[in-house]
Amino acid sequence: MPHLDRFLNVLVTNRADALRLAADELAVLDLGGQARPVTRAPFTGAQLLTILREIAPADAMRRIEGGESASFGYKCDDGQFLARAQYTGGRLLVTIQPYGGPPSGTGGTPAAAGTPAAGVPADGKSNGATAAAGRSVSSNGSAGTSGSGHIAVTPSSDTHRLELEALLRQLVERSGSDLHLRVGEPPLIRRHGEMTRLENEAPMENERLEAMLGSIMPPRNRGEFSQANDTDFAHEMPGLARFRCNALRDRMGAAAVFRVIPATVVSVEQMGISEEVRKLCFLTKGLVLVTGPTGSGKSTTLCALVDLVNRSRNDHVITIEDPIEFVHPSKNCLITQRQVGVHTTSFKSALRAALREDPDIILVGELRDLETVSIAIETAETGHLVFGTLHTTTAASTIDRLIDQFPSDRQGQIRMMLSESLKGVISQTLCKKIGGGRVAAREILLSNPAVANLIREAKTFQIPSIMQTSRKLGMVTLNDALIELVDGKLAEPQEAYTKAVDKSLFATMLRQRGHDVTFLDGPDARAPERPDAARPAPRMAGAGR
């Protein structure tokens, strides 16, 4: 039996959170944040390496002996565990946590505080029986077995899955939003909008990263990944979070990005969504759009709106997503969630089929193409409430983007339909929050006769003026939303300025309110406000020669 198994029995029987082993320190159990010693003498670094050699896969042990961090799975009679070895200040630290419950029939008597684990010498030293378990570890990390049938390590796929999930757990514990894995780079986390490398993590190798991704990827996505070199899927760690995953290949090899989707549904109250926007959830028909750049929190806002519907109405809600992100249990409403590529072939086919499934409310995760947009507008016109998303930055540009997808001979008809069906546009962007975290600035456009008339007459450029004069109705321009964050000491003036679309007007608003605008003396003040403003003026033939 590997020496570690005796400690793991104490870990399980005491229902501890983790076992921590550190060079030159006593072995301790983590019991609800309290450290409880389980040896009378400290381990040396050499003794820890001896214990790890009994249980670690060969590739992980090579990294540990080379001074790098490594995570791996381990299985014994007391259950499955996740082990992580790392070096801090030159000292080897080993943390072992339960992964899942212990096997049925596992028992034991809790050890008394300060008493060594049963069968472990009081001095904490190895008795030299390194190979006593009679098991060997192959180069791919899979375990051999002894004559007694004891399995010391999970199969390679489980080891790689546990290693990947250890990184995802770090992502959540550090309040990050995204985990980036790249060949030749250590894992990176985006936290509060900033990318940081995980300390003590070795650069990824292609073979290792491919194995980690394959360990959690559904079979359909494995085929898609091998053929198209990218795929989207979701992964769930019960009790922790769901993750939206994109796997791809670049010039270095495999790569992946994991976006955290909180395990709990966020409410409109928690997000501070205005009363006027909440009222959109009680409409019987119409089109409501949530827009913004990638990573601006569109999915979270939609989740909050669907949750409000779920709590307040007695209807049938169908969501069409790629992949399913937030999971909505049916409350007052019946919730049907479908994933593109798993439960349906495309957004447009699912949206078309939804009309025959007795829906009241339909959520379309992304309005990707002309046909999907066309069906969504028609559905909103025919007595259904439709929620959708677009990657646009302002309310006016959202309307133009929808219309511009159609050929010119259809645009007049679409303008007429959209003027009647569009009920609201929430365009949002995230700003770095003073003191840490991020906060949303939301531009809100609500339909009224003046807005509908501008859409019909192709005068969407005048919509911001209508929004300015309709604040009492709940409309908010992006500049107004940003200046409110600055006034409320939630965002720095420079951060809000970088998110503004009309920068010259926003700079004037900052000056009028007495905010610090010294940053405008820097390069940002001379930056063009429109992409086309950066283009040089066309030359006449022969000019400048």
PDB file of N, CA, C and O in Angstrom, residues 378-436:
ATOM      1  N   GLU A 378     -40.309  37.978 -37.915  1.00  0.00           N
ATOM      2  CA  GLU A 378     -41.656  37.487 -38.226  1.00  0.00           C
ATOM      3  C   GLU A 378     -42.303  36.871 -36.989  1.00  0.00           C
ATOM      4  O   GLU A 378     -43.503  37.058 -36.732  1.00  0.00           O
ATOM      5  N   THR A 379     -41.521  36.134 -36.196  1.00  0.00           N
ATOM      6  CA  THR A 379     -42.036  35.500 -34.983  1.00  0.00           C
ATOM      7  C   THR A 379     -42.482  36.555 -33.978  1.00  0.00           C
ATOM      8  O   THR A 379     -43.528  36.418 -33.320  1.00  0.00           O
ATOM      9  N   ALA A 380     -41.686  37.626 -33.855  1.00  0.00           N
ATOM     10  CA  ALA A 380     -42.041  38.708 -32.935  1.00  0.00           C
ATOM     11  C   ALA A 380     -43.314  39.412 -33.386  1.00  0.00           C
ATOM     12  O   ALA A 380     -44.064  39.936 -32.547  1.00  0.00           O
ATOM     13  N   GLU A 381     -43.551  39.439 -34.684  1.00  0.00           N
ATOM     14  CA  GLU A 381     -44.759  40.097 -35.216  1.00  0.00           C
ATOM     15  C   GLU A 381     -46.015  39.272 -35.002  1.00  0.00           C
ATOM     16  O   GLU A 381     -47.110  39.818 -34.922  1.00  0.00           O
ATOM     17  N   THR A 382     -45.851  37.943 -34.933  1.00  0.00           N
ATOM     18  CA  THR A 382     -47.021  37.061 -34.939  1.00  0.00           C
ATOM     19  C   THR A 382     -47.445  36.607 -33.548  1.00  0.00           C
ATOM     20  O   THR A 382     -48.048  35.545 -33.398  1.00  0.00           O
ATOM     21  N   GLY A 383     -47.093  37.378 -32.499  1.00  0.00           N
ATOM     22  CA  GLY A 383     -47.636  37.087 -31.183  1.00  0.00           C
ATOM     23  C   GLY A 383     -46.724  36.345 -30.245  1.00  0.00           C
ATOM     24  O   GLY A 383     -47.200  35.633 -29.353  1.00  0.00           O
ATOM     25  N   HIS A 384     -45.406  36.490 -30.412  1.00  0.00           N
ATOM     26  CA  HIS A 384     -44.438  35.874 -29.495  1.00  0.00           C
ATOM     27  C   HIS A 384     -43.447  36.935 -29.045  1.00  0.00           C
ATOM     28  O   HIS A 384     -43.129  37.867 -29.798  1.00  0.00           O
ATOM     29  N   LEU A 385     -42.940  36.773 -27.832  1.00  0.00           N
ATOM     30  CA  LEU A 385     -41.881  37.638 -27.328  1.00  0.00           C
ATOM     31  C   LEU A 385     -40.550  36.960 -27.634  1.00  0.00           C
ATOM     32  O   LEU A 385     -40.327  35.810 -27.230  1.00  0.00           O
ATOM     33  N   VAL A 386     -39.679  37.642 -28.371  1.00  0.00           N
ATOM     34  CA  VAL A 386     -38.403  37.072 -28.816  1.00  0.00           C
ATOM     35  C   VAL A 386     -37.254  37.886 -28.223  1.00  0.00           C
ATOM     36  O   VAL A 386     -37.211  39.118 -28.364  1.00  0.00           O
ATOM     37  N   PHE A 387     -36.334  37.196 -27.540  1.00  0.00           N
ATOM     38  CA  PHE A 387     -35.097  37.804 -27.066  1.00  0.00           C
ATOM     39  C   PHE A 387     -33.961  37.339 -27.967  1.00  0.00           C
ATOM     40  O   PHE A 387     -33.914  36.170 -28.363  1.00  0.00           O
ATOM     41  N   GLY A 388     -33.019  38.233 -28.274  1.00  0.00           N
ATOM     42  CA  GLY A 388     -31.878  37.848 -29.110  1.00  0.00           C
ATOM     43  C   GLY A 388     -30.657  38.686 -28.794  1.00  0.00           C
ATOM     44  O   GLY A 388     -30.738  39.684 -28.053  1.00  0.00           O
ATOM     45  N   THR A 389     -29.506  38.312 -29.341  1.00  0.00           N
ATOM     46  CA  THR A 389     -28.268  39.065 -29.124  1.00  0.00           C
ATOM     47  C   THR A 389     -27.592  39.378 -30.445  1.00  0.00           C
ATOM     48  O   THR A 389     -27.741  38.661 -31.432  1.00  0.00           O
ATOM     49  N   LEU A 390     -26.847  40.481 -30.456  1.00  0.00           N
ATOM     50  CA  LEU A 390     -26.023  40.898 -31.588  1.00  0.00           C
ATOM     51  C   LEU A 390     -24.727  41.492 -31.039  1.00  0.00           C
ATOM     52  O   LEU A 390     -24.699  42.021 -29.921  1.00  0.00           O
ATOM     53  N   HIS A 391     -23.680  41.454 -31.857  1.00  0.00           N
ATOM     54  CA  HIS A 391     -22.398  42.031 -31.450  1.00  0.00           C
ATOM     55  C   HIS A 391     -22.278  43.457 -31.993  1.00  0.00           C
ATOM     56  O   HIS A 391     -21.450  43.762 -32.846  1.00  0.00           O
ATOM     57  N   THR A 392     -23.122  44.346 -31.482  1.00  0.00           N
ATOM     58  CA  THR A 392     -23.058  45.753 -31.867  1.00  0.00           C
ATOM     59  C   THR A 392     -22.863  46.599 -30.618  1.00  0.00           C
ATOM     60  O   THR A 392     -23.131  46.141 -29.501  1.00  0.00           O
ATOM     61  N   THR A 393     -22.393  47.833 -30.809  1.00  0.00           N
ATOM     62  CA  THR A 393     -21.995  48.641 -29.656  1.00  0.00           C
ATOM     63  C   THR A 393     -23.020  49.687 -29.245  1.00  0.00           C
ATOM     64  O   THR A 393     -22.987  50.166 -28.117  1.00  0.00           O
ATOM     65  N   THR A 394     -23.919  50.080 -30.155  1.00  0.00           N
ATOM     66  CA  THR A 394     -24.931  51.079 -29.820  1.00  0.00           C
ATOM     67  C   THR A 394     -26.290  50.634 -30.321  1.00  0.00           C
ATOM     68  O   THR A 394     -26.388  49.762 -31.190  1.00  0.00           O
ATOM     69  N   ALA A 395     -27.345  51.263 -29.790  1.00  0.00           N
ATOM     70  CA  ALA A 395     -28.704  50.906 -30.184  1.00  0.00           C
ATOM     71  C   ALA A 395     -28.954  51.223 -31.654  1.00  0.00           C
ATOM     72  O   ALA A 395     -29.534  50.416 -32.398  1.00  0.00           O
ATOM     73  N   ALA A 396     -28.506  52.410 -32.104  1.00  0.00           N
ATOM     74  CA  ALA A 396     -28.737  52.802 -33.499  1.00  0.00           C
ATOM     75  C   ALA A 396     -28.010  51.868 -34.457  1.00  0.00           C
ATOM     76  O   ALA A 396     -28.557  51.456 -35.492  1.00  0.00           O
ATOM     77  N   SER A 397     -26.771  51.496 -34.131  1.00  0.00           N
ATOM     78  CA  SER A 397     -26.020  50.596 -35.019  1.00  0.00           C
ATOM     79  C   SER A 397     -26.636  49.200 -35.032  1.00  0.00           C
ATOM     80  O   SER A 397     -26.501  48.464 -36.020  1.00  0.00           O
ATOM     81  N   THR A 398     -27.326  48.814 -33.962  1.00  0.00           N
ATOM     82  CA  THR A 398     -28.006  47.516 -33.923  1.00  0.00           C
ATOM     83  C   THR A 398     -29.104  47.465 -34.976  1.00  0.00           C
ATOM     84  O   THR A 398     -29.238  46.475 -35.714  1.00  0.00           O
ATOM     85  N   ILE A 399     -29.889  48.515 -35.063  1.00  0.00           N
ATOM     86  CA  ILE A 399     -30.972  48.554 -36.054  1.00  0.00           C
ATOM     87  C   ILE A 399     -30.396  48.526 -37.464  1.00  0.00           C
ATOM     88  O   ILE A 399     -30.882  47.796 -38.339  1.00  0.00           O
ATOM     89  N   ASP A 400     -29.345  49.312 -37.705  1.00  0.00           N
ATOM     90  CA  ASP A 400     -28.725  49.323 -39.030  1.00  0.00           C
ATOM     91  C   ASP A 400     -28.158  47.953 -39.387  1.00  0.00           C
ATOM     92  O   ASP A 400     -28.255  47.514 -40.533  1.00  0.00           O
ATOM     93  N   ARG A 401     -27.544  47.272 -38.394  1.00  0.00           N
ATOM     94  CA  ARG A 401     -26.972  45.947 -38.664  1.00  0.00           C
ATOM     95  C   ARG A 401     -28.060  44.959 -39.072  1.00  0.00           C
ATOM     96  O   ARG A 401     -27.863  44.164 -40.004  1.00  0.00           O
ATOM     97  N   LEU A 402     -29.181  44.981 -38.397  1.00  0.00           N
ATOM     98  CA  LEU A 402     -30.281  44.080 -38.747  1.00  0.00           C
ATOM     99  C   LEU A 402     -30.765  44.332 -40.178  1.00  0.00           C
ATOM    100  O   LEU A 402     -30.932  43.407 -40.975  1.00  0.00           O
ATOM    101  N   ILE A 403     -30.972  45.588 -40.502  1.00  0.00           N
ATOM    102  CA  ILE A 403     -31.534  45.932 -41.812  1.00  0.00           C
ATOM    103  C   ILE A 403     -30.534  45.679 -42.930  1.00  0.00           C
ATOM    104  O   ILE A 403     -30.896  45.197 -44.019  1.00  0.00           O
ATOM    105  N   ASP A 404     -29.254  45.973 -42.675  1.00  0.00           N
ATOM    106  CA  ASP A 404     -28.239  45.828 -43.717  1.00  0.00           C
ATOM    107  C   ASP A 404     -27.986  44.379 -44.112  1.00  0.00           C
ATOM    108  O   ASP A 404     -27.357  44.126 -45.156  1.00  0.00           O
ATOM    109  N   GLN A 405     -28.450  43.425 -43.318  1.00  0.00           N
ATOM    110  CA  GLN A 405     -28.283  42.019 -43.693  1.00  0.00           C
ATOM    111  C   GLN A 405     -29.168  41.633 -44.877  1.00  0.00           C
ATOM    112  O   GLN A 405     -28.911  40.642 -45.549  1.00  0.00           O
ATOM    113  N   PHE A 406     -30.217  42.414 -45.112  1.00  0.00           N
ATOM    114  CA  PHE A 406     -31.169  42.075 -46.164  1.00  0.00           C
ATOM    115  C   PHE A 406     -30.790  42.763 -47.473  1.00  0.00           C
ATOM    116  O   PHE A 406     -30.185  43.846 -47.472  1.00  0.00           O
ATOM    117  N   PRO A 407     -31.139  42.144 -48.616  1.00  0.00           N
ATOM    118  CA  PRO A 407     -30.905  42.800 -49.908  1.00  0.00           C
ATOM    119  C   PRO A 407     -31.701  44.102 -49.996  1.00  0.00           C
ATOM    120  O   PRO A 407     -32.735  44.263 -49.331  1.00  0.00           O
ATOM    121  N   SER A 408     -31.231  45.009 -50.810  1.00  0.00           N
ATOM    122  CA  SER A 408     -31.816  46.353 -50.865  1.00  0.00           C
ATOM    123  C   SER A 408     -33.297  46.343 -51.213  1.00  0.00           C
ATOM    124  O   SER A 408     -34.058  47.189 -50.723  1.00  0.00           O
ATOM    125  N   ASP A 409     -33.733  45.375 -52.018  1.00  0.00           N
ATOM    126  CA  ASP A 409     -35.140  45.360 -52.413  1.00  0.00           C
ATOM    127  C   ASP A 409     -36.060  44.907 -51.279  1.00  0.00           C
ATOM    128  O   ASP A 409     -37.278  45.058 -51.372  1.00  0.00           O
ATOM    129  N   ARG A 410     -35.500  44.377 -50.188  1.00  0.00           N
ATOM    130  CA  ARG A 410     -36.318  43.940 -49.053  1.00  0.00           C
ATOM    131  C   ARG A 410     -36.202  44.880 -47.857  1.00  0.00           C
ATOM    132  O   ARG A 410     -36.951  44.754 -46.891  1.00  0.00           O
ATOM    133  N   GLN A 411     -35.274  45.822 -47.914  1.00  0.00           N
ATOM    134  CA  GLN A 411     -34.994  46.623 -46.731  1.00  0.00           C
ATOM    135  C   GLN A 411     -36.155  47.513 -46.319  1.00  0.00           C
ATOM    136  O   GLN A 411     -36.391  47.727 -45.122  1.00  0.00           O
ATOM    137  N   GLY A 412     -36.922  48.020 -47.282  1.00  0.00           N
ATOM    138  CA  GLY A 412     -38.084  48.837 -46.951  1.00  0.00           C
ATOM    139  C   GLY A 412     -39.112  48.052 -46.160  1.00  0.00           C
ATOM    140  O   GLY A 412     -39.665  48.537 -45.155  1.00  0.00           O
ATOM    141  N   GLN A 413     -39.365  46.805 -46.602  1.00  0.00           N
ATOM    142  CA  GLN A 413     -40.320  45.949 -45.897  1.00  0.00           C
ATOM    143  C   GLN A 413     -39.827  45.623 -44.492  1.00  0.00           C
ATOM    144  O   GLN A 413     -40.599  45.650 -43.518  1.00  0.00           O
ATOM    145  N   ILE A 414     -38.533  45.333 -44.366  1.00  0.00           N
ATOM    146  CA  ILE A 414     -37.969  44.982 -43.061  1.00  0.00           C
ATOM    147  C   ILE A 414     -38.014  46.180 -42.120  1.00  0.00           C
ATOM    148  O   ILE A 414     -38.294  46.043 -40.922  1.00  0.00           O
ATOM    149  N   ARG A 415     -37.758  47.378 -42.638  1.00  0.00           N
ATOM    150  CA  ARG A 415     -37.861  48.572 -41.797  1.00  0.00           C
ATOM    151  C   ARG A 415     -39.269  48.714 -41.230  1.00  0.00           C
ATOM    152  O   ARG A 415     -39.454  49.049 -40.054  1.00  0.00           O
ATOM    153  N   MET A 416     -40.263  48.466 -42.084  1.00  0.00           N
ATOM    154  CA  MET A 416     -41.651  48.560 -41.640  1.00  0.00           C
ATOM    155  C   MET A 416     -41.933  47.523 -40.549  1.00  0.00           C
ATOM    156  O   MET A 416     -42.524  47.834 -39.509  1.00  0.00           O
ATOM    157  N   MET A 417     -41.497  46.275 -40.763  1.00  0.00           N
ATOM    158  CA  MET A 417     -41.729  45.206 -39.786  1.00  0.00           C
ATOM    159  C   MET A 417     -40.992  45.492 -38.477  1.00  0.00           C
ATOM    160  O   MET A 417     -41.522  45.295 -37.389  1.00  0.00           O
ATOM    161  N   LEU A 418     -39.748  45.975 -38.600  1.00  0.00           N
ATOM    162  CA  LEU A 418     -38.936  46.210 -37.410  1.00  0.00           C
ATOM    163  C   LEU A 418     -39.486  47.379 -36.604  1.00  0.00           C
ATOM    164  O   LEU A 418     -39.449  47.367 -35.361  1.00  0.00           O
ATOM    165  N   SER A 419     -40.023  48.383 -37.280  1.00  0.00           N
ATOM    166  CA  SER A 419     -40.581  49.536 -36.567  1.00  0.00           C
ATOM    167  C   SER A 419     -41.752  49.127 -35.686  1.00  0.00           C
ATOM    168  O   SER A 419     -42.015  49.756 -34.656  1.00  0.00           O
ATOM    169  N   GLU A 420     -42.439  48.069 -36.075  1.00  0.00           N
ATOM    170  CA  GLU A 420     -43.593  47.606 -35.298  1.00  0.00           C
ATOM    171  C   GLU A 420     -43.212  46.553 -34.250  1.00  0.00           C
ATOM    172  O   GLU A 420     -43.829  46.484 -33.186  1.00  0.00           O
ATOM    173  N   SER A 421     -42.218  45.727 -34.569  1.00  0.00           N
ATOM    174  CA  SER A 421     -41.905  44.597 -33.678  1.00  0.00           C
ATOM    175  C   SER A 421     -40.824  44.906 -32.652  1.00  0.00           C
ATOM    176  O   SER A 421     -40.807  44.316 -31.557  1.00  0.00           O
ATOM    177  N   LEU A 422     -39.875  45.815 -32.959  1.00  0.00           N
ATOM    178  CA  LEU A 422     -38.780  46.087 -32.023  1.00  0.00           C
ATOM    179  C   LEU A 422     -39.312  46.830 -30.799  1.00  0.00           C
ATOM    180  O   LEU A 422     -39.901  47.914 -30.910  1.00  0.00           O
ATOM    181  N   LYS A 423     -39.114  46.267 -29.633  1.00  0.00           N
ATOM    182  CA  LYS A 423     -39.611  46.860 -28.384  1.00  0.00           C
ATOM    183  C   LYS A 423     -38.503  47.450 -27.518  1.00  0.00           C
ATOM    184  O   LYS A 423     -38.760  48.333 -26.703  1.00  0.00           O
ATOM    185  N   GLY A 424     -37.289  46.961 -27.666  1.00  0.00           N
ATOM    186  CA  GLY A 424     -36.216  47.495 -26.836  1.00  0.00           C
ATOM    187  C   GLY A 424     -34.859  46.961 -27.252  1.00  0.00           C
ATOM    188  O   GLY A 424     -34.744  45.845 -27.762  1.00  0.00           O
ATOM    189  N   VAL A 425     -33.818  47.782 -27.045  1.00  0.00           N
ATOM    190  CA  VAL A 425     -32.425  47.381 -27.288  1.00  0.00           C
ATOM    191  C   VAL A 425     -31.616  47.780 -26.068  1.00  0.00           C
ATOM    192  O   VAL A 425     -31.634  48.942 -25.646  1.00  0.00           O
ATOM    193  N   ILE A 426     -30.920  46.797 -25.488  1.00  0.00           N
ATOM    194  CA  ILE A 426     -30.018  47.068 -24.364  1.00  0.00           C
ATOM    195  C   ILE A 426     -28.600  46.818 -24.868  1.00  0.00           C
ATOM    196  O   ILE A 426     -28.222  45.669 -25.136  1.00  0.00           O
ATOM    197  N   SER A 427     -27.823  47.886 -25.072  1.00  0.00           N
ATOM    198  CA  SER A 427     -26.437  47.763 -25.533  1.00  0.00           C
ATOM    199  C   SER A 427     -25.524  48.011 -24.343  1.00  0.00           C
ATOM    200  O   SER A 427     -25.599  49.068 -23.710  1.00  0.00           O
ATOM    201  N   GLN A 428     -24.669  47.067 -24.032  1.00  0.00           N
ATOM    202  CA  GLN A 428     -23.869  47.224 -22.819  1.00  0.00           C
ATOM    203  C   GLN A 428     -22.390  46.976 -23.065  1.00  0.00           C
ATOM    204  O   GLN A 428     -21.993  46.284 -24.009  1.00  0.00           O
ATOM    205  N   THR A 429     -21.596  47.588 -22.212  1.00  0.00           N
ATOM    206  CA  THR A 429     -20.158  47.384 -22.213  1.00  0.00           C
ATOM    207  C   THR A 429     -19.701  47.330 -20.757  1.00  0.00           C
ATOM    208  O   THR A 429     -20.387  47.856 -19.872  1.00  0.00           O
ATOM    209  N   LEU A 430     -18.579  46.670 -20.506  1.00  0.00           N
ATOM    210  CA  LEU A 430     -18.073  46.522 -19.141  1.00  0.00           C
ATOM    211  C   LEU A 430     -16.891  47.464 -18.905  1.00  0.00           C
ATOM    212  O   LEU A 430     -15.998  47.558 -19.740  1.00  0.00           O
ATOM    213  N   CYS A 431     -16.896  48.129 -17.771  1.00  0.00           N
ATOM    214  CA  CYS A 431     -15.797  49.004 -17.358  1.00  0.00           C
ATOM    215  C   CYS A 431     -15.117  48.415 -16.123  1.00  0.00           C
ATOM    216  O   CYS A 431     -15.767  47.767 -15.299  1.00  0.00           O
ATOM    217  N   LYS A 432     -13.816  48.655 -16.011  1.00  0.00           N
ATOM    218  CA  LYS A 432     -13.110  48.252 -14.800  1.00  0.00           C
ATOM    219  C   LYS A 432     -13.631  49.069 -13.625  1.00  0.00           C
ATOM    220  O   LYS A 432     -13.720  50.297 -13.702  1.00  0.00           O
ATOM    221  N   LYS A 433     -13.955  48.375 -12.568  1.00  0.00           N
ATOM    222  CA  LYS A 433     -14.543  49.021 -11.400  1.00  0.00           C
ATOM    223  C   LYS A 433     -13.454  49.479 -10.439  1.00  0.00           C
ATOM    224  O   LYS A 433     -12.461  48.769 -10.233  1.00  0.00           O
ATOM    225  N   ILE A 434     -13.634  50.666  -9.880  1.00  0.00           N
ATOM    226  CA  ILE A 434     -12.689  51.151  -8.875  1.00  0.00           C
ATOM    227  C   ILE A 434     -12.713  50.195  -7.676  1.00  0.00           C
ATOM    228  O   ILE A 434     -13.773  49.891  -7.135  1.00  0.00           O
ATOM    229  N   GLY A 435     -11.545  49.696  -7.306  1.00  0.00           N
ATOM    230  CA  GLY A 435     -11.466  48.753  -6.194  1.00  0.00           C
ATOM    231  C   GLY A 435     -11.500  47.300  -6.624  1.00  0.00           C
ATOM    232  O   GLY A 435     -11.423  46.403  -5.790  1.00  0.00           O
ATOM    233  N   GLY A 436     -11.637  47.054  -7.932  1.00  0.00           N
ATOM    234  CA  GLY A 436     -11.632  45.677  -8.430  1.00  0.00           C
ATOM    235  C   GLY A 436     -12.968  45.241  -8.979  1.00  0.00           C
ATOM    236  O   GLY A 436     -14.020  45.718  -8.556  1.00  0.00           O
TER     237      GLY A 436
END
